[in-house]
mmCIF file of C-alpha atoms in Angstrom:
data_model
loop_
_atom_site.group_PDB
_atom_site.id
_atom_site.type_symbol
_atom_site.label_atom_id
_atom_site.label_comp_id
_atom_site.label_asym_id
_atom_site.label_seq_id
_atom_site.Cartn_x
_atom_site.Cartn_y
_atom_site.Cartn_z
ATOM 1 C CA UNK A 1 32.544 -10.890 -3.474
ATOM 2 C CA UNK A 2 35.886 -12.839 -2.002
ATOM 3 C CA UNK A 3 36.880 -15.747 -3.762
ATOM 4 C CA UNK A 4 39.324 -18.354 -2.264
ATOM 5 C CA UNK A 5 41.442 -19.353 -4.922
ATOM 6 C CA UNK A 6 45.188 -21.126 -4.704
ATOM 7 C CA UNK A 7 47.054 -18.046 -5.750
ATOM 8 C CA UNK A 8 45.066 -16.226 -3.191
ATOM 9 C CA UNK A 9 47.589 -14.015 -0.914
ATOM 10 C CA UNK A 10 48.004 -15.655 2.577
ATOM 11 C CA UNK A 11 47.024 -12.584 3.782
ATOM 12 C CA UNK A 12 43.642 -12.187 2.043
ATOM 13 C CA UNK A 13 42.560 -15.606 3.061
ATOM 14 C CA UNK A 14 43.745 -14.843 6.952
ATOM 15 C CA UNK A 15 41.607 -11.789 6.803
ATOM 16 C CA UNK A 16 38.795 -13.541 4.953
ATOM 17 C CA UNK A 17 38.619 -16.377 8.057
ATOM 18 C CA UNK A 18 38.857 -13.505 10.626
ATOM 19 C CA UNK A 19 35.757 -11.827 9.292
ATOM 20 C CA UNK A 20 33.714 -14.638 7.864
ATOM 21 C CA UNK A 21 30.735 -15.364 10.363
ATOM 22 C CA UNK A 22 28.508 -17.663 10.074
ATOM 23 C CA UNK A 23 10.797 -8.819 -7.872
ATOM 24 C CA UNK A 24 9.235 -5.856 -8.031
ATOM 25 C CA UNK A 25 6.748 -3.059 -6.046
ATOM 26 C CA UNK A 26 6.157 0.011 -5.771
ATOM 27 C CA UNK A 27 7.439 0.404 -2.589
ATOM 28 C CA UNK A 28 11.081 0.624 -4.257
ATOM 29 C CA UNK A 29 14.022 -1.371 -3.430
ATOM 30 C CA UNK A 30 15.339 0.844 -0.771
ATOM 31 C CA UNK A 31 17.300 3.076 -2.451
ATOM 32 C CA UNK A 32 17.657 6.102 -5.099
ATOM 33 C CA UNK A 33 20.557 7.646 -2.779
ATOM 34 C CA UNK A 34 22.724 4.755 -1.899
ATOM 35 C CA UNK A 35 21.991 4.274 1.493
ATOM 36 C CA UNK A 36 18.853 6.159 2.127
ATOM 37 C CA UNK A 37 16.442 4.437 4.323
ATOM 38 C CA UNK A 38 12.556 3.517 3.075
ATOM 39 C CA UNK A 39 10.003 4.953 5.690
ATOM 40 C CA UNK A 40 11.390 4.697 8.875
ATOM 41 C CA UNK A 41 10.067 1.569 10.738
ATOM 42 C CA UNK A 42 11.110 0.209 14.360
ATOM 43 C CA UNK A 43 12.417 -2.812 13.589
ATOM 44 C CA UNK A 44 9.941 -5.502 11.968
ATOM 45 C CA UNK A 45 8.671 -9.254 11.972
ATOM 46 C CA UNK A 46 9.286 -11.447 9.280
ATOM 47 C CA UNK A 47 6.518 -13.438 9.532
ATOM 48 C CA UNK A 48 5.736 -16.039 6.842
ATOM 49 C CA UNK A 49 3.712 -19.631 6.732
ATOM 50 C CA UNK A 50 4.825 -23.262 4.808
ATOM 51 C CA UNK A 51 4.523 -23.267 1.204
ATOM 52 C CA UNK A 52 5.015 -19.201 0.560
ATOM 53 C CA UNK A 53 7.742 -18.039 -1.005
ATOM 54 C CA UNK A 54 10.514 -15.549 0.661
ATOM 55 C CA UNK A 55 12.784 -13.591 -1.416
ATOM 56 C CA UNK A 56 15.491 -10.770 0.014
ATOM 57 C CA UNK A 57 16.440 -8.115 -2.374
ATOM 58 C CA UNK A 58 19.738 -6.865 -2.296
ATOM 59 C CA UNK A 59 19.588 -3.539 -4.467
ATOM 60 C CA UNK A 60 22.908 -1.560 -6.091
ATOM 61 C CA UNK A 61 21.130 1.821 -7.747
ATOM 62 C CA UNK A 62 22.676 2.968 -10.622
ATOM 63 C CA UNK A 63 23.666 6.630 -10.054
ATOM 64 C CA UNK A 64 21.354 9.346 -12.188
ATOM 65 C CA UNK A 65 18.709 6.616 -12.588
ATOM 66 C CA UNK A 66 15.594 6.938 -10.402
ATOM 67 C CA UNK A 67 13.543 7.578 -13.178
ATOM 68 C CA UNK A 68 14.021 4.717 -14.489
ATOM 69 C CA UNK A 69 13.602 3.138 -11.624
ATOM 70 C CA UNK A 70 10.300 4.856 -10.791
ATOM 71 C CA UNK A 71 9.145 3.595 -14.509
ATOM 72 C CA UNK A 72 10.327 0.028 -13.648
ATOM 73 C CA UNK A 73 7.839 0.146 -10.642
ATOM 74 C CA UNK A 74 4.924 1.793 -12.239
ATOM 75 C CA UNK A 75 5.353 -1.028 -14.342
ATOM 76 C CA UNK A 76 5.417 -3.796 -12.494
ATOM 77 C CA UNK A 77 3.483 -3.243 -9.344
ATOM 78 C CA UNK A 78 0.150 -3.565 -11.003
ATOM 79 C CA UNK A 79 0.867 -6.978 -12.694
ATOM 80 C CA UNK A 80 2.913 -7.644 -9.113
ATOM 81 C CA UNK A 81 0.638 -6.736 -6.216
ATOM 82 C CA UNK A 82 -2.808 -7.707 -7.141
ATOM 83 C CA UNK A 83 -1.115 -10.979 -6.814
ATOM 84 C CA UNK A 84 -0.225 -10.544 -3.309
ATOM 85 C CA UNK A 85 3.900 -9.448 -4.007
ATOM 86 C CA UNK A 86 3.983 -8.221 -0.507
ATOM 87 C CA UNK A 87 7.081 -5.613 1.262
ATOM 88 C CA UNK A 88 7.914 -7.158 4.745
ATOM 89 C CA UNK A 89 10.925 -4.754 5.902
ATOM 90 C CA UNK A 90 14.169 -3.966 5.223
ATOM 91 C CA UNK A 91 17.810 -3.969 7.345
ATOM 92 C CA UNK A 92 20.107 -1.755 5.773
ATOM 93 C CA UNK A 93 23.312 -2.326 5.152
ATOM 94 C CA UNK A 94 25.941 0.353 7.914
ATOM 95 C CA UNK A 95 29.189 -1.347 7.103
ATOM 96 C CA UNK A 96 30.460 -3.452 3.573
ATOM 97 C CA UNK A 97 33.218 -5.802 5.137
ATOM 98 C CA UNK A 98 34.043 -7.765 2.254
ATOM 99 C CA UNK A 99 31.948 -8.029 -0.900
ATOM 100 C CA UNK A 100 32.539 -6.424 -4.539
ATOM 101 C CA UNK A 101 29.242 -6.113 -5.018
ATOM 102 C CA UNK A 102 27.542 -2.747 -3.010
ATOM 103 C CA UNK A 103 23.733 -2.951 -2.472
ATOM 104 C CA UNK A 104 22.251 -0.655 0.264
ATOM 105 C CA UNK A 105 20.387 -2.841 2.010
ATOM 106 C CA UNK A 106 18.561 -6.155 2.443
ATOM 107 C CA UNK A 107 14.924 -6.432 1.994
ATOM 108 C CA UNK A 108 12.227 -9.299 2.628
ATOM 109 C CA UNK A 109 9.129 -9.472 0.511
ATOM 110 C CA UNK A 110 6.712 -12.412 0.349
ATOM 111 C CA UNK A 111 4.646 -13.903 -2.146
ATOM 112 C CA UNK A 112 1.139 -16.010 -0.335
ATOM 113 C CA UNK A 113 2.349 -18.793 -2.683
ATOM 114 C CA UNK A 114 4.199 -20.124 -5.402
ATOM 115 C CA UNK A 115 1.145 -20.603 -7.950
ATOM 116 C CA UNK A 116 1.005 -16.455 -7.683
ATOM 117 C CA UNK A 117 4.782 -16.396 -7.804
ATOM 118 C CA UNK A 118 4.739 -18.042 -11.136
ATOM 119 C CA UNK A 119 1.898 -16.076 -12.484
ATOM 120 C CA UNK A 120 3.940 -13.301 -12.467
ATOM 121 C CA UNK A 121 6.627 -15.066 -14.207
ATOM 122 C CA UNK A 122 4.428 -16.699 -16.664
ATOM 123 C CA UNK A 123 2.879 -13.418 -17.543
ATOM 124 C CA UNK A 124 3.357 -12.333 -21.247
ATOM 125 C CA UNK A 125 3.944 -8.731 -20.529
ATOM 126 C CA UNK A 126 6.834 -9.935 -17.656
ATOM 127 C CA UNK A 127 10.502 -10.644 -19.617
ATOM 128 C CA UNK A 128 10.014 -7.438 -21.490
ATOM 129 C CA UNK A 129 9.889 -5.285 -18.099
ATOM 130 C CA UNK A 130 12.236 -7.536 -15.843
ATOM 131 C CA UNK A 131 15.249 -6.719 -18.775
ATOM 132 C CA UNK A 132 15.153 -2.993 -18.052
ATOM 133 C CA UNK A 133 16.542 -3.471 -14.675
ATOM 134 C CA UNK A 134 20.037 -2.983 -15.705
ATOM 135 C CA UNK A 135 18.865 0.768 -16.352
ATOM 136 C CA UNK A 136 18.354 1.880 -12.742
ATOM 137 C CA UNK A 137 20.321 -0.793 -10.832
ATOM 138 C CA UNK A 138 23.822 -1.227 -11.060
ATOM 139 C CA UNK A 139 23.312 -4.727 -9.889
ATOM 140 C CA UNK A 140 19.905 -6.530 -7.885
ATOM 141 C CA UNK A 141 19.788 -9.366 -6.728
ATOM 142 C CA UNK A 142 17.065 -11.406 -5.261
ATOM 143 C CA UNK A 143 17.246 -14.458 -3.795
ATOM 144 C CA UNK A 144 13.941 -16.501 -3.609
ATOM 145 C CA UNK A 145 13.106 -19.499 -1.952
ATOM 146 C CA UNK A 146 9.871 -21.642 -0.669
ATOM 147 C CA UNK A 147 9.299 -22.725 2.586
ATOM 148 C CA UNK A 148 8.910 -25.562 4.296
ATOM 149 C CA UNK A 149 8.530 -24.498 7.584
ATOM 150 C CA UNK A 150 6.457 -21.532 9.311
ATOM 151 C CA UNK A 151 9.316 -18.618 9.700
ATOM 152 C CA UNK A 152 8.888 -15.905 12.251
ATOM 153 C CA UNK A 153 12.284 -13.730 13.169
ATOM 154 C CA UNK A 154 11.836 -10.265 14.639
ATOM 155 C CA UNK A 155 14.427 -7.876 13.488
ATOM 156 C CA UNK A 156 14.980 -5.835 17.001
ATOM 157 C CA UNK A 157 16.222 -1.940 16.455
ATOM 158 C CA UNK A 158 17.847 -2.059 19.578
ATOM 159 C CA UNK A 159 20.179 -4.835 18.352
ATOM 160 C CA UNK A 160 22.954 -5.131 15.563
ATOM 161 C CA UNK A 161 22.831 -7.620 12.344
ATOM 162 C CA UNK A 162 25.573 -9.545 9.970
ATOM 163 C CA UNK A 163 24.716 -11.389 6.886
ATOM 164 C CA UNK A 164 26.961 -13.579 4.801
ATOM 165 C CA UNK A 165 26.358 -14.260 1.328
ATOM 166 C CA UNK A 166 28.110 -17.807 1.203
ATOM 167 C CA UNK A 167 28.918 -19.642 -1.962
ATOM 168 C CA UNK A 168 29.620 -23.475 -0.726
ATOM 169 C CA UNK A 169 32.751 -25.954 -1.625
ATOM 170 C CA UNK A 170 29.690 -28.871 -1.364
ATOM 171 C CA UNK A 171 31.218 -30.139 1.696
ATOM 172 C CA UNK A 172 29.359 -29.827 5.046
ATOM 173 C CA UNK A 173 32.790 -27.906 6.892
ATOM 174 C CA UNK A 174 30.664 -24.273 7.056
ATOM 175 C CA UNK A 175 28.115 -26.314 8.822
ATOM 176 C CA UNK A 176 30.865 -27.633 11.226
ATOM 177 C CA UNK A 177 32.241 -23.970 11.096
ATOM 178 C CA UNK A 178 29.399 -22.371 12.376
ATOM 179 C CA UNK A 179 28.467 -25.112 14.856
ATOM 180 C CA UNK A 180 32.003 -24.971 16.342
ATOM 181 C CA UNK A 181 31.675 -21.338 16.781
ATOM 182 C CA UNK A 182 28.381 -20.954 18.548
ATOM 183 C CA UNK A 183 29.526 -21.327 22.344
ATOM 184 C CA UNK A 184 31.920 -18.369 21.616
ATOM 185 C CA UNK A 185 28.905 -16.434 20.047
ATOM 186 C CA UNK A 186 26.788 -16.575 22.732
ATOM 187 C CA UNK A 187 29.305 -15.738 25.173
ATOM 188 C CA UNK A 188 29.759 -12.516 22.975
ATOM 189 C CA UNK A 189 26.076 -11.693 22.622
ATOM 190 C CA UNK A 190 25.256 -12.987 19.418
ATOM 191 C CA UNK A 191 23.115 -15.487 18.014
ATOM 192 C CA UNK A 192 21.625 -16.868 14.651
ATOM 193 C CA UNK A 193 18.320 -15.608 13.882
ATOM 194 C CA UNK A 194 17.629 -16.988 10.124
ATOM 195 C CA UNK A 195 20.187 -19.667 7.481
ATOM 196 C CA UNK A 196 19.037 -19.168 4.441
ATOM 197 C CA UNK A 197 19.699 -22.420 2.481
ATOM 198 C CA UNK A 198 18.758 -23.245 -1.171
ATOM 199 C CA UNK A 199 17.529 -20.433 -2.546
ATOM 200 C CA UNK A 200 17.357 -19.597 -6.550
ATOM 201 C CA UNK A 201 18.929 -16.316 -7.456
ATOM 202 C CA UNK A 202 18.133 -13.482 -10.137
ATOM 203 C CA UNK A 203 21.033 -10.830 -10.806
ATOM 204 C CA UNK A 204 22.052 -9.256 -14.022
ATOM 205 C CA UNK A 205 25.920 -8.672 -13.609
ATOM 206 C CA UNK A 206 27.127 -11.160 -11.157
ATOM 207 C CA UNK A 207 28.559 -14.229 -11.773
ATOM 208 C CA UNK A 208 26.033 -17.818 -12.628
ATOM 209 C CA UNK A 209 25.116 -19.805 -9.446
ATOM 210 C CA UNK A 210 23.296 -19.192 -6.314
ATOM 211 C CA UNK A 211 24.919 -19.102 -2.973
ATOM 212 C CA UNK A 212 24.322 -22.208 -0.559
ATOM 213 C CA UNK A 213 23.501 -20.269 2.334
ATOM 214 C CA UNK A 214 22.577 -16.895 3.399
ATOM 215 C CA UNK A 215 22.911 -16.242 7.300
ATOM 216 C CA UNK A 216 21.751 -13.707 9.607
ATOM 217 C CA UNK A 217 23.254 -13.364 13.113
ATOM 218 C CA UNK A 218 22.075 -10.867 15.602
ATOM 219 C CA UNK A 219 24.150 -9.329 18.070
ATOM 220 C CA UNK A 220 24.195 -7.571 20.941
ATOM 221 C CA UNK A 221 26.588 -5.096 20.665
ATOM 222 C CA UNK A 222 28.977 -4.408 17.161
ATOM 223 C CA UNK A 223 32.035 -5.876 18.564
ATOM 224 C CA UNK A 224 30.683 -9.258 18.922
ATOM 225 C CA UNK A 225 32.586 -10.853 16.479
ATOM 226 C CA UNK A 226 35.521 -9.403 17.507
ATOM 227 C CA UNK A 227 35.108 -11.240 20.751
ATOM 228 C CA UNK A 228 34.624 -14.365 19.154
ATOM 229 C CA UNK A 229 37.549 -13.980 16.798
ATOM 230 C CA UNK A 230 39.680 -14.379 20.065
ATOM 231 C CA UNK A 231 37.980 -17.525 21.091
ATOM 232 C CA UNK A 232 39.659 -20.887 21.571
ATOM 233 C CA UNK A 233 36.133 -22.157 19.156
ATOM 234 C CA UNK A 234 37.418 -19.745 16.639
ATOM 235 C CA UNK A 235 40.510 -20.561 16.506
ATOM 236 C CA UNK A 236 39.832 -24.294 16.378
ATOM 237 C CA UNK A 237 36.990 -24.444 13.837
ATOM 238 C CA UNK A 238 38.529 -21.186 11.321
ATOM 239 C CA UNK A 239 40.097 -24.194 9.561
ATOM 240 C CA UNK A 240 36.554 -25.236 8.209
ATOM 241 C CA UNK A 241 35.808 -21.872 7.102
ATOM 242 C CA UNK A 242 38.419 -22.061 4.378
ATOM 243 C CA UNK A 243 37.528 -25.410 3.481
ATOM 244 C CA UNK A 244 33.990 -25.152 3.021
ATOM 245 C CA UNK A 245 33.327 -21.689 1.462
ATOM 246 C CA UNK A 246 34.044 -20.931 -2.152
ATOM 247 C CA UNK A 247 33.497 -17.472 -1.984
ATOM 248 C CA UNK A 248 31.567 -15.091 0.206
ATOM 249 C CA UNK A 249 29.966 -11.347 1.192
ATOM 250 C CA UNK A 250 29.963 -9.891 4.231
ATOM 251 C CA UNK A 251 27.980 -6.837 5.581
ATOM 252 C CA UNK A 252 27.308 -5.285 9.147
ATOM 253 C CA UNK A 253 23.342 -4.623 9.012
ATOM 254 C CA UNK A 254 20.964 -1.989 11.318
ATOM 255 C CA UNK A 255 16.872 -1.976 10.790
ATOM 256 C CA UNK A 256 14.885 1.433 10.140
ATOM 257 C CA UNK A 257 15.194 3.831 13.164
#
């Protein structure tokens, strides 16, 4: 991931601005070839109701390890899905812009609530299996979080996706950020589709602490940003960027096609 610190090159943090915009199944997390798809889908809903919990799985495969991960879900899925652990869809990941971590793709599940969330958890036979994932992931992350609010976003094949991975200063300047921003967006095509705020994370070689925010924008076309990195917003709100973000990924995203 990029960190902002004070010894930070000037030029790292100018790019950083330019580009900064706003478990456990059977079905596998995504990936035993870096970047190889799960069955191909047209796009897909993410559909979930108040009170169940999200999480997105971000998956790095360790090279030479898919059986291990193949034991990991044979494992897990029956104490998992009986409990309805369910696989919504996944957006891959086309282009890393900045991040040091490498995960090949993004991928919603859903759990009907957060009683069966923590019986998983509180499941004897659980730490024991949910400490071998260092032996067929490089790195996985999952994010979890319960909702508050109903959540429906579809996830259109026709369209392109970013998502940044946002660790937060504790100020409320990405909020102005993105706010100042969005007139240039949707003059470019693009538009937010799903912030992501306040969600727990698991991850078993990255750095303590959650991110504050996770956000999905969908665009039109893929040089979207580009348009808005010309904008009079951009230029006038970039400012807030800086200030409000400790550290950050980036990725260009595309759904199953």
């Amino acid at each position: 991931m990029f960190k902002f610190t004070k010894h930070a090159p000037l030029l790292a943090v100018t790019c950083a601005a330019l580009v900064a915009l706003g478990g456990t199944a059977h079905t596998s997390y995504a990936q035993d070839s870096h970047n190889a798809a799960a069955p191909a889908k047209q796009g897909f809903t993410l559909k979930a109701g108040k009170g169940q919990i999200i999480q997105l799985i971000a998956p790095d495969a360790r090279e030479g390890a898919q059986e291990a991960r193949q034991t990991y879900y044979d494992s897990t899925s029956p104490l998992s899905q009986p409990l309805g652990f369910t696989r919504i869809g996944q957006l891959n990941v086309s282009r890393k812009v900045i991040s040091d971590f490498d995960p090949g793709a993004f991928i919603f599940f859903s759990w009907p609530d957060e009683a069966s969330y923590k019986q998983l958890q509180n499941d004897p036979r659980w730490p024991a299996l949910s400490t071998t994932r260092p032996d067929g992931w490089d790195e996985l992350k999952i994010y979890s979080l319960k909702l508050e609010d109903d959540l429906a976003i579809e996830f259109n094949p026709n369209k392109h996706y970013t998502v940044v991975v946002a660790w937060l200063e504790g100020t409320d300047d990405y909020d102005r950020y993105l706010d100042g921003i969005e007139p240039a967006m949707e003059r470019a095509g693009g538009r937010f589709v799903y912030k992501m705020r306040g969600a727990t994370m698991e991850a078993h070689n990255s750095p303590p602490g959650a991110p504050g925010q996770i956000t999905f924008v969908e665009w039109d076309n893929e040089d979207g940003f580009a348009k808005v990195q010309q904008s009079p917003e951009y230029q006038a709100h970039q400012q807030f960027f800086r200030t409000g973000v400790e550290r950050f990924e980036f990725y260009w995203l595309k759904t199953n096609s």
